[in-house]
Coordinates of C-alpha atoms in Angstrom, one line a residue:
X1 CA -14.0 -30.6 24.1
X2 CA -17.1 -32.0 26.0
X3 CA -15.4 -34.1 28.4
X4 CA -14.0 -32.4 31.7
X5 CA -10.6 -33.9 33.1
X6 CA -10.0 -34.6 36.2
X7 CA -6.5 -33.5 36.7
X8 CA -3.8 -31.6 35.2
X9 CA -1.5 -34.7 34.3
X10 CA -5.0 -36.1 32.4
X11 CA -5.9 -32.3 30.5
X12 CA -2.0 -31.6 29.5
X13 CA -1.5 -34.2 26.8
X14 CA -4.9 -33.2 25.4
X15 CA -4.1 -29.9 25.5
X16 CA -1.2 -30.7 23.3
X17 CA -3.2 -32.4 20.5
X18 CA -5.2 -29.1 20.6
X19 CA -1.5 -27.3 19.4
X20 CA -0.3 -29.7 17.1
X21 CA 0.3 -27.3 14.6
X22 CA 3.7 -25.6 14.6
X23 CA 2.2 -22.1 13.9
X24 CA -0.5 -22.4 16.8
X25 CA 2.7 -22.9 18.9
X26 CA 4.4 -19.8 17.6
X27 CA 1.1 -17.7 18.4
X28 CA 0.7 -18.5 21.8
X29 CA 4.8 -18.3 22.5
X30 CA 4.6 -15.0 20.7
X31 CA 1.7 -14.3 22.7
X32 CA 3.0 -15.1 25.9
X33 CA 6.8 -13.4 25.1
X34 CA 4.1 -10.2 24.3
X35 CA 2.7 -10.8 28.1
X36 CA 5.3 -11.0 30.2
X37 CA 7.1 -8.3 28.4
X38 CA 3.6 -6.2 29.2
X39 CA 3.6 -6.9 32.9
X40 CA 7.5 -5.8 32.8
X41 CA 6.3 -2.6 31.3
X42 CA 3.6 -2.6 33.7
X43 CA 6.1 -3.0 36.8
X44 CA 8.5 -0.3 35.3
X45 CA 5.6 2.7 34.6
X46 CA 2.7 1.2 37.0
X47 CA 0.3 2.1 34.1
X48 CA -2.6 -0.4 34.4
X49 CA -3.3 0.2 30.3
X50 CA 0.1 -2.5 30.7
X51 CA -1.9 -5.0 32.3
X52 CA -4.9 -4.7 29.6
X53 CA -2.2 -5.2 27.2
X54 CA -0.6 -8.2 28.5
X55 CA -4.5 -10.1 28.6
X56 CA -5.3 -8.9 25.2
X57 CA -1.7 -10.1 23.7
X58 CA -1.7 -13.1 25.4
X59 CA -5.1 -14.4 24.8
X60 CA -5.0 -13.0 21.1
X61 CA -1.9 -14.8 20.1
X62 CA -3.5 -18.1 21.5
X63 CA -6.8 -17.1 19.5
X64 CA -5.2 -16.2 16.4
X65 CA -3.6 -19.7 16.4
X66 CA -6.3 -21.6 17.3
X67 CA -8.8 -19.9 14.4
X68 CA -6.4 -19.0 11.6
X69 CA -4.0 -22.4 12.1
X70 CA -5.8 -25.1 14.2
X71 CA -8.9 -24.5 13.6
X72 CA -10.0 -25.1 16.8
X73 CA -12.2 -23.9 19.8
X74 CA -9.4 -22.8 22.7
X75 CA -9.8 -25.5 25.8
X76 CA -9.6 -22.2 28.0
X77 CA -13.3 -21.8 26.9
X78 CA -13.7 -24.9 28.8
X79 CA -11.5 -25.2 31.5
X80 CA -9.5 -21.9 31.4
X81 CA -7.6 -22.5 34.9
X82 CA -5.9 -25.9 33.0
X83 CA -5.2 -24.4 30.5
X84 CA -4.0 -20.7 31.4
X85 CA -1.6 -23.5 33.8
X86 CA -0.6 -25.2 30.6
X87 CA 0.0 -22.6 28.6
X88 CA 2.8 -21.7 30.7
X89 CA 3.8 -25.3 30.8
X90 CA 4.0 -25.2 27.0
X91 CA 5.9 -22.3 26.6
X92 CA 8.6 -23.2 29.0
X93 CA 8.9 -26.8 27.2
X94 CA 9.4 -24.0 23.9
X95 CA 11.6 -22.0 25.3
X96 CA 14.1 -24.9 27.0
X97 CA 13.6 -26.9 23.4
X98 CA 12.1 -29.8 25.3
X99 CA 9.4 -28.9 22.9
X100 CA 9.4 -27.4 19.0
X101 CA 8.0 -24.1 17.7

């Protein structure tokens, strides 16, 4: 992606070409699930090694779908703060069904 948008409502339908593939979803949601369930952990024990886990699973999930299944360069390499915002937005449209994985 060369081209910078301008707002979120612009980037968010690109960023959803860049996850077309069913599989890339199902990274990043297992990613994400991987995350939250970190920063839980985290909360409960207050061991930061939580925190590092909760980056690494969440950023490798999205990574691993992106290389192995899309075969595409992450947008967060680009514009991380759009897409660290629609990643969320993605994986709440996953988990509500609004969107497929």
């Amino acid at each position: 992606m060369n081209a910078r948008h301008a707002s979120f409502a612009e980037f968010y339908p690109y960023y959803l070409t860049q996850h077309a593939d069913r599989r890339c979803r199902r990274a990043h949601f297992i990613g994400t699930s991987s995350a939250i369930a970190a920063v839980a952990q985290y909360i409960d024990s207050l061991n930061a090694w939580w925190l590092l886990f909760a980056v690494v699973s969440g950023y490798g999930g999205a990574w691993i779908g992106h290389f192995f299944y899309e075969k595409n360069r992450p947008a967060s390499f680009t514009q991380p703060w759009y897409s660290f915002r629609a990643d969320w937005v993605m994986y709440w449209q996953m988990l509500t069904g609004k969107l497929s994985w």
